[in-house]
Amino acid sequence: MKISESNSNELKLNIGKILPQSRVNGPGNRCVVWLQGCGIRCPHCMNQQFLSREPKTVMTVSELYETIASIPEIEGVTYSGGEPFGQAKGLYFLGRKLKGKGLTVMSYSGYTYRELISRKDRYISGLLSTLDILVDGKFEADKAASLPWRGSRNQKVHFLTEKYKHYEKDIDREGVDMEFSLMGNDVTVTGNFHGDLLQKITTRLKDDYGIILK
């Protein structure tokens, strides 16, 4: 069945979490959307809570777009997960709406760019066509590194438009980028860092200040 622009707004997406603003999940100030569900299941994945395909927060394309559009002072959106390309159809139509608003779009995927292209799926190809940046590849613990926007050396950053090409010269610099975001009682820890660093911080906060990160 052909999906029109009008009824594409009612396509449903399974959302794990939304972080309204972040500066460590791509260039500039960005909204981050974690998609719920992943069939890849990389060993030692740091986002275990987003692997299950059980419904978490179900939103239509229109609802998610309106949520993002209401966030002030962001220049773009980053899809993480979970596996965004497992929900390519909805994200393709969402991406078109976001680009129409002048926002940039970035996505992570456990699949490589070559693997995604070889699928010859029109919605995967469509989603790729809306992206300014793709970060691809599985997380591999034995290649763990603190690199911009990625956690292991095998993962690659693909600049699919000219918008952020100027970042290419710095994309392999090493350094920890860690961000703590507090919304009510919910603490989100995100960025590019070794998993053992988060464990050390979690232990220190609990022992010294009685703060428990979940």
mmCIF file of C-alpha atoms in Angstrom:
data_model
loop_
_atom_site.group_PDB
_atom_site.id
_atom_site.type_symbol
_atom_site.label_atom_id
_atom_site.label_comp_id
_atom_site.label_asym_id
_atom_site.label_seq_id
_atom_site.Cartn_x
_atom_site.Cartn_y
_atom_site.Cartn_z
ATOM 1 C CA MET A 1 0.000 0.000 0.000
ATOM 2 C CA LYS A 2 1.318 3.420 -0.957
ATOM 3 C CA ILE A 3 1.583 5.758 2.003
ATOM 4 C CA SER A 4 0.549 9.369 1.362
ATOM 5 C CA GLU A 5 1.875 12.389 3.205
ATOM 6 C CA SER A 6 -1.470 12.777 4.978
ATOM 7 C CA ASN A 7 -1.770 9.286 6.464
ATOM 8 C CA SER A 8 1.984 9.016 7.090
ATOM 9 C CA ASN A 9 1.405 11.316 10.069
ATOM 10 C CA GLU A 10 -0.439 8.467 11.791
ATOM 11 C CA LEU A 11 2.397 5.943 11.484
ATOM 12 C CA LYS A 12 3.450 4.817 14.959
ATOM 13 C CA LEU A 13 6.930 4.862 16.451
ATOM 14 C CA ASN A 14 8.053 3.023 19.592
ATOM 15 C CA ILE A 15 10.066 5.549 21.597
ATOM 16 C CA GLY A 16 12.392 4.620 24.444
ATOM 17 C CA LYS A 17 13.267 8.128 25.575
ATOM 18 C CA ILE A 18 13.487 11.727 24.420
ATOM 19 C CA LEU A 19 16.177 14.119 25.641
ATOM 20 C CA PRO A 20 15.119 17.617 24.599
ATOM 21 C CA GLN A 21 18.604 19.103 24.383
ATOM 22 C CA SER A 22 22.088 17.628 24.216
ATOM 23 C CA ARG A 23 25.510 18.795 23.049
ATOM 24 C CA VAL A 24 27.327 15.448 22.978
ATOM 25 C CA ASN A 25 25.126 13.499 20.560
ATOM 26 C CA GLY A 26 26.136 15.216 17.362
ATOM 27 C CA PRO A 27 26.983 18.761 16.300
ATOM 28 C CA GLY A 28 25.426 21.690 18.112
ATOM 29 C CA ASN A 29 22.418 21.617 20.406
ATOM 30 C CA ARG A 30 20.238 18.631 19.491
ATOM 31 C CA CYS A 31 17.151 16.744 20.575
ATOM 32 C CA VAL A 32 17.956 13.049 21.027
ATOM 33 C CA VAL A 33 15.331 10.381 20.367
ATOM 34 C CA TRP A 34 16.125 6.837 21.501
ATOM 35 C CA LEU A 35 14.067 4.332 19.499
ATOM 36 C CA GLN A 36 12.863 1.312 21.446
ATOM 37 C CA GLY A 37 13.834 -2.111 20.100
ATOM 38 C CA CYS A 38 16.939 -3.678 18.604
ATOM 39 C CA GLY A 39 17.588 -7.077 17.045
ATOM 40 C CA ILE A 40 21.376 -6.701 16.847
ATOM 41 C CA ARG A 41 22.106 -6.966 20.585
ATOM 42 C CA CYS A 42 25.791 -5.975 20.642
ATOM 43 C CA PRO A 43 27.569 -7.541 23.643
ATOM 44 C CA HIS A 44 28.178 -4.950 26.389
ATOM 45 C CA CYS A 45 25.706 -2.507 24.816
ATOM 46 C CA MET A 46 25.408 0.564 27.070
ATOM 47 C CA ASN A 47 21.744 1.063 26.152
ATOM 48 C CA GLN A 48 20.318 -2.205 27.428
ATOM 49 C CA GLN A 49 17.040 -0.540 28.411
ATOM 50 C CA PHE A 50 16.265 0.186 24.748
ATOM 51 C CA LEU A 51 16.794 -3.347 23.354
ATOM 52 C CA SER A 52 13.362 -4.854 24.019
ATOM 53 C CA ARG A 53 10.765 -4.416 21.285
ATOM 54 C CA GLU A 54 7.957 -4.281 23.833
ATOM 55 C CA PRO A 55 6.019 -1.008 23.465
ATOM 56 C CA LYS A 56 7.451 1.739 25.664
ATOM 57 C CA THR A 57 6.048 5.102 24.594
ATOM 58 C CA VAL A 58 4.121 4.841 21.328
ATOM 59 C CA MET A 59 3.812 8.090 19.392
ATOM 60 C CA THR A 60 2.587 8.910 15.911
ATOM 61 C CA VAL A 61 4.902 10.663 13.476
ATOM 62 C CA SER A 62 2.791 13.783 13.906
ATOM 63 C CA GLU A 63 2.940 13.650 17.716
ATOM 64 C CA LEU A 64 6.706 13.191 17.758
ATOM 65 C CA TYR A 65 7.210 15.961 15.218
ATOM 66 C CA GLU A 66 5.109 18.385 17.265
ATOM 67 C CA THR A 67 7.059 17.453 20.408
ATOM 68 C CA ILE A 68 10.381 18.143 18.687
ATOM 69 C CA ALA A 69 9.137 21.287 16.934
ATOM 70 C CA SER A 70 8.174 22.789 20.295
ATOM 71 C CA ILE A 71 11.734 22.537 21.689
ATOM 72 C CA PRO A 72 13.512 25.909 21.537
ATOM 73 C CA GLU A 73 17.039 26.566 20.299
ATOM 74 C CA ILE A 74 17.915 23.224 18.745
ATOM 75 C CA GLU A 75 19.559 22.886 15.372
ATOM 76 C CA GLY A 76 18.738 19.260 14.806
ATOM 77 C CA VAL A 77 17.669 15.818 15.941
ATOM 78 C CA THR A 78 19.687 12.661 16.588
ATOM 79 C CA TYR A 79 18.147 9.179 16.455
ATOM 80 C CA SER A 80 19.719 6.594 18.736
ATOM 81 C CA GLY A 81 18.517 3.386 20.269
ATOM 82 C CA GLY A 82 17.786 0.657 20.115
ATOM 83 C CA GLU A 83 18.066 0.469 16.343
ATOM 84 C CA PRO A 84 16.583 3.418 14.446
ATOM 85 C CA PHE A 85 16.579 1.583 11.126
ATOM 86 C CA GLY A 86 14.233 -0.985 12.630
ATOM 87 C CA GLN A 87 11.619 1.782 12.415
ATOM 88 C CA ALA A 88 12.771 3.271 9.130
ATOM 89 C CA LYS A 89 9.323 3.896 7.661
ATOM 90 C CA GLY A 90 8.143 6.255 10.392
ATOM 91 C CA LEU A 91 11.540 7.945 10.706
ATOM 92 C CA TYR A 92 11.657 8.586 6.964
ATOM 93 C CA PHE A 93 8.434 10.583 7.088
ATOM 94 C CA LEU A 94 9.456 12.254 10.341
ATOM 95 C CA GLY A 95 12.784 13.223 8.786
ATOM 96 C CA ARG A 96 11.065 14.868 5.847
ATOM 97 C CA LYS A 97 9.009 17.010 8.199
ATOM 98 C CA LEU A 98 12.056 17.916 10.313
ATOM 99 C CA LYS A 99 14.068 18.913 7.259
ATOM 100 C CA GLY A 100 11.130 21.014 6.107
ATOM 101 C CA LYS A 101 11.403 22.912 9.389
ATOM 102 C CA GLY A 102 15.102 23.541 8.748
ATOM 103 C CA LEU A 103 16.450 21.044 11.298
ATOM 104 C CA THR A 104 19.369 18.735 10.602
ATOM 105 C CA VAL A 105 19.049 14.986 11.145
ATOM 106 C CA MET A 106 21.629 12.476 12.390
ATOM 107 C CA SER A 107 21.233 8.783 13.163
ATOM 108 C CA TYR A 108 23.093 5.913 14.733
ATOM 109 C CA SER A 109 22.842 2.355 13.420
ATOM 110 C CA GLY A 110 24.355 -0.971 14.411
ATOM 111 C CA TYR A 111 24.342 -1.818 10.704
ATOM 112 C CA THR A 112 27.042 -0.471 8.413
ATOM 113 C CA TYR A 113 26.209 1.972 5.659
ATOM 114 C CA ARG A 114 27.010 -0.727 3.098
ATOM 115 C CA GLU A 115 24.661 -3.192 4.819
ATOM 116 C CA LEU A 116 21.851 -0.651 4.870
ATOM 117 C CA ILE A 117 22.266 0.179 1.180
ATOM 118 C CA SER A 118 22.373 -3.507 0.239
ATOM 119 C CA ARG A 119 18.957 -4.096 1.837
ATOM 120 C CA LYS A 120 17.353 -2.244 -1.106
ATOM 121 C CA ASP A 121 14.470 -1.248 1.137
ATOM 122 C CA ARG A 122 12.749 1.951 0.007
ATOM 123 C CA TYR A 123 12.163 3.200 3.531
ATOM 124 C CA ILE A 124 15.732 2.515 4.641
ATOM 125 C CA SER A 125 16.951 4.326 1.520
ATOM 126 C CA GLY A 126 14.424 7.067 2.223
ATOM 127 C CA LEU A 127 15.603 7.461 5.802
ATOM 128 C CA LEU A 128 19.210 7.677 4.620
ATOM 129 C CA SER A 129 18.187 10.417 2.187
ATOM 130 C CA THR A 130 16.993 12.586 5.111
ATOM 131 C CA LEU A 131 20.231 12.262 7.107
ATOM 132 C CA ASP A 132 23.063 14.746 7.324
ATOM 133 C CA ILE A 133 25.167 12.312 9.397
ATOM 134 C CA LEU A 134 25.129 8.539 9.899
ATOM 135 C CA VAL A 135 27.230 6.860 12.595
ATOM 136 C CA ASP A 136 27.353 3.182 11.694
ATOM 137 C CA GLY A 137 28.565 -0.159 13.005
ATOM 138 C CA LYS A 138 28.124 -2.353 16.055
ATOM 139 C CA PHE A 139 29.640 -1.444 19.367
ATOM 140 C CA GLU A 140 32.687 -3.706 19.819
ATOM 141 C CA ALA A 141 33.952 -3.767 23.395
ATOM 142 C CA ASP A 142 37.461 -4.884 22.428
ATOM 143 C CA LYS A 143 37.750 -1.755 20.261
ATOM 144 C CA ALA A 144 36.254 0.621 22.814
ATOM 145 C CA ALA A 145 37.440 4.210 22.551
ATOM 146 C CA SER A 146 36.327 7.700 23.479
ATOM 147 C CA LEU A 147 35.851 9.248 20.056
ATOM 148 C CA PRO A 148 33.441 11.993 18.984
ATOM 149 C CA TRP A 149 29.900 10.577 18.836
ATOM 150 C CA ARG A 150 30.934 6.908 19.016
ATOM 151 C CA GLY A 151 32.095 4.285 21.466
ATOM 152 C CA SER A 152 34.357 1.939 19.476
ATOM 153 C CA ARG A 153 36.977 2.402 16.766
ATOM 154 C CA ASN A 154 35.202 0.283 14.163
ATOM 155 C CA GLN A 155 32.267 2.693 14.054
ATOM 156 C CA LYS A 156 32.426 5.290 11.288
ATOM 157 C CA VAL A 157 30.955 8.744 10.828
ATOM 158 C CA HIS A 158 29.479 9.339 7.377
ATOM 159 C CA PHE A 159 28.789 12.932 6.354
ATOM 160 C CA LEU A 160 25.932 12.453 3.899
ATOM 161 C CA THR A 161 25.453 16.150 3.108
ATOM 162 C CA GLU A 162 27.800 19.135 3.058
ATOM 163 C CA LYS A 163 26.260 20.626 6.210
ATOM 164 C CA TYR A 164 28.808 19.265 8.694
ATOM 165 C CA LYS A 165 31.722 18.325 6.416
ATOM 166 C CA HIS A 166 33.971 20.725 8.318
ATOM 167 C CA TYR A 167 33.885 18.307 11.277
ATOM 168 C CA GLU A 168 35.815 15.666 9.319
ATOM 169 C CA LYS A 169 39.221 16.956 10.379
ATOM 170 C CA ASP A 170 38.433 16.461 14.079
ATOM 171 C CA ILE A 171 36.349 13.313 13.954
ATOM 172 C CA ASP A 172 39.118 10.987 15.180
ATOM 173 C CA ARG A 173 40.355 13.044 18.110
ATOM 174 C CA GLU A 174 40.238 11.183 21.410
ATOM 175 C CA GLY A 175 38.634 12.664 24.499
ATOM 176 C CA VAL A 176 35.757 12.068 26.870
ATOM 177 C CA ASP A 177 32.475 13.887 26.260
ATOM 178 C CA MET A 178 30.009 13.120 29.043
ATOM 179 C CA GLU A 179 26.744 14.882 29.752
ATOM 180 C CA PHE A 180 24.415 14.614 32.751
ATOM 181 C CA SER A 181 20.860 15.840 32.229
ATOM 182 C CA LEU A 182 18.421 16.119 35.131
ATOM 183 C CA MET A 183 14.672 16.196 34.436
ATOM 184 C CA GLY A 184 12.696 15.809 37.635
ATOM 185 C CA ASN A 185 14.018 12.626 39.258
ATOM 186 C CA ASP A 186 15.296 11.273 35.938
ATOM 187 C CA VAL A 187 19.052 11.510 35.309
ATOM 188 C CA THR A 188 20.254 10.847 31.764
ATOM 189 C CA VAL A 189 23.953 10.139 31.254
ATOM 190 C CA THR A 190 25.050 10.261 27.633
ATOM 191 C CA GLY A 191 28.109 10.942 25.491
ATOM 192 C CA ASN A 192 31.200 9.064 24.363
ATOM 193 C CA PHE A 193 33.141 7.423 27.160
ATOM 194 C CA HIS A 194 34.296 4.025 28.416
ATOM 195 C CA GLY A 195 31.642 2.112 30.347
ATOM 196 C CA ASP A 196 33.927 1.659 33.342
ATOM 197 C CA LEU A 197 34.106 5.441 33.757
ATOM 198 C CA LEU A 198 30.340 5.603 34.286
ATOM 199 C CA GLN A 199 30.597 2.792 36.826
ATOM 200 C CA LYS A 200 33.270 4.691 38.754
ATOM 201 C CA ILE A 201 31.193 7.865 38.758
ATOM 202 C CA THR A 202 28.064 5.951 39.806
ATOM 203 C CA THR A 203 29.922 4.361 42.731
ATOM 204 C CA ARG A 204 31.447 7.668 43.828
ATOM 205 C CA LEU A 205 28.120 9.533 43.746
ATOM 206 C CA LYS A 206 26.448 6.780 45.751
ATOM 207 C CA ASP A 207 29.220 6.458 48.350
ATOM 208 C CA ASP A 208 29.949 10.173 48.813
ATOM 209 C CA TYR A 209 26.579 11.844 48.214
ATOM 210 C CA GLY A 210 23.934 9.144 48.383
ATOM 211 C CA ILE A 211 22.923 9.823 44.770
ATOM 212 C CA ILE A 212 21.816 6.766 42.816
ATOM 213 C CA LEU A 213 21.909 6.893 39.030
ATOM 214 C CA LYS A 214 19.372 4.694 37.279
#
